[in-house]
Tab-separated table of C-alpha atoms in Angstrom:
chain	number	residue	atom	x	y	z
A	283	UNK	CA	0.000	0.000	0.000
A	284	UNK	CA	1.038	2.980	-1.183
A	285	UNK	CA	2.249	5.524	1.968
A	286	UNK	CA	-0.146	9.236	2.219
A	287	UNK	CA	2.505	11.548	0.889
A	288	UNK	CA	0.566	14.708	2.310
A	289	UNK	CA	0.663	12.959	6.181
A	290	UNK	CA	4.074	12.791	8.178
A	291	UNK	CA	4.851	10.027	10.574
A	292	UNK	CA	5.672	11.213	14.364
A	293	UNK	CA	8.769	10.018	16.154
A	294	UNK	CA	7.296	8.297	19.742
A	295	UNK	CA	9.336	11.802	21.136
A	296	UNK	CA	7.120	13.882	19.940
A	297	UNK	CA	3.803	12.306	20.267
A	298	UNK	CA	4.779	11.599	24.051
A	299	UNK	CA	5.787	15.663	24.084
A	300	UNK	CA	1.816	16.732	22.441
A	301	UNK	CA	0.357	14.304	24.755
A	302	UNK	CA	2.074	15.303	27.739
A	303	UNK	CA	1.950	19.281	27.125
A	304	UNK	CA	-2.114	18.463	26.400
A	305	UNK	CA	-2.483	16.949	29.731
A	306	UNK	CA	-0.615	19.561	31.342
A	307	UNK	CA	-3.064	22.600	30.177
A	308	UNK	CA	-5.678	20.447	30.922
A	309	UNK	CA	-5.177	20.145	34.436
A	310	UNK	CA	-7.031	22.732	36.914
A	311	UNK	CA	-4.324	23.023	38.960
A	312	UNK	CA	-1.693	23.598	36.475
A	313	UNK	CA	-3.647	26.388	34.791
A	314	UNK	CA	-4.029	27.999	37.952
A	315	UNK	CA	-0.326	28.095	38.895
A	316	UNK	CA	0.420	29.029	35.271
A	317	UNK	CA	-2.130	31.787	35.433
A	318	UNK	CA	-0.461	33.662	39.056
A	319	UNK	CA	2.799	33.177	36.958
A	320	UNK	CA	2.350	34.926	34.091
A	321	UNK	CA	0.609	37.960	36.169
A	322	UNK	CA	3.275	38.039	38.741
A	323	UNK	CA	6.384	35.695	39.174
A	324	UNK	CA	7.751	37.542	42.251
A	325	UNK	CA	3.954	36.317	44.381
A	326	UNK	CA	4.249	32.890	42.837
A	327	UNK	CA	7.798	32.301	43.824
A	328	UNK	CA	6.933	33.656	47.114
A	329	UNK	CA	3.916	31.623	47.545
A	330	UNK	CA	5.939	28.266	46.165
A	331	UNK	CA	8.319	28.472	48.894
A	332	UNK	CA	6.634	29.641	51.747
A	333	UNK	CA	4.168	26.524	50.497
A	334	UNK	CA	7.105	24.190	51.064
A	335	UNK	CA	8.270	25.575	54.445
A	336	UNK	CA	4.767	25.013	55.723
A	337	UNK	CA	5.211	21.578	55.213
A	338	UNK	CA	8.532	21.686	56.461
A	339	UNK	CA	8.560	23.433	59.693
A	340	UNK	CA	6.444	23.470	62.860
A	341	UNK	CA	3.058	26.165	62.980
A	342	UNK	CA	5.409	27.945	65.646
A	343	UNK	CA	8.366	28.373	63.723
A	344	UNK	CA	6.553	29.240	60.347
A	345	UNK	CA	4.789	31.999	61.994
A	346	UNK	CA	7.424	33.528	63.132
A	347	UNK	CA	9.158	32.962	59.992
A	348	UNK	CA	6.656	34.846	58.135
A	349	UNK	CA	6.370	37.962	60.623
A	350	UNK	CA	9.957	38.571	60.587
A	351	UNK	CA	9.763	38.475	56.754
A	352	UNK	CA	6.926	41.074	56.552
A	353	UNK	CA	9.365	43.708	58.873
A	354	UNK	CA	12.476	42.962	55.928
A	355	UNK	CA	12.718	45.144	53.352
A	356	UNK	CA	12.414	44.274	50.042
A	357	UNK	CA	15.846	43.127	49.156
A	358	UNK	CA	16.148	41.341	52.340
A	359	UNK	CA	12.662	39.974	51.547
A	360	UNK	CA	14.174	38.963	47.904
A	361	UNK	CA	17.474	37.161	49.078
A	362	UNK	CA	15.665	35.011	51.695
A	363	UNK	CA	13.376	33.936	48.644
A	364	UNK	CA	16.125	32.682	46.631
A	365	UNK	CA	17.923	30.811	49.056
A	366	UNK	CA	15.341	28.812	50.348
A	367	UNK	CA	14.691	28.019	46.466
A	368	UNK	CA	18.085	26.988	46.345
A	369	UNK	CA	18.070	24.637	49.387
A	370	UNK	CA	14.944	23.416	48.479
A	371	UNK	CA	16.604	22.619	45.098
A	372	UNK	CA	19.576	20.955	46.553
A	373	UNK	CA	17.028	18.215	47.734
């Protein structure tokens, strides 16, 4: 049988890469967090890691956390924000 010269064959790469990107934008959640991105990538980095040290440290400790941050200013406010990324990378 002759092959359809105007249709291409997909390597397994890429039709893993359309299915995977379609389930992505799909997903609630993901739209969401893409969403806050896109209109402000300072509040969504802030809100990723302050996410994680919620789960991380006690109710005690994570309050206090966050009222000292709130009295930094806003380079101080900045540099803790990218090194807890980076130790939360380094996991």
């Amino acid at each position: 049988m002759a092959e359809n010269p105007s249709s291409t064959k997909l390597q397994a790469e890429q039709i893993q890469r359309l299915i995977s990107q379609s389930v992505k934008h799909t997903n609630v959640n993901y739209r969401c967090v893409a969403t806050k991105f896109k209109a402000d990538k300072w509040v969504a980095r802030q809100d990723k890691v302050w996410r994680r040290c919620r789960q991380d440290w006690s109710v005690e400790a994570f309050k206090e956390a966050r009222q000292r941050y709130w009295k930094w200013n806003q380079f101080q406010q900045r540099q803790f924000i990218e090194q807890m990324e980076k130790a939360h990378e380094r996991r």
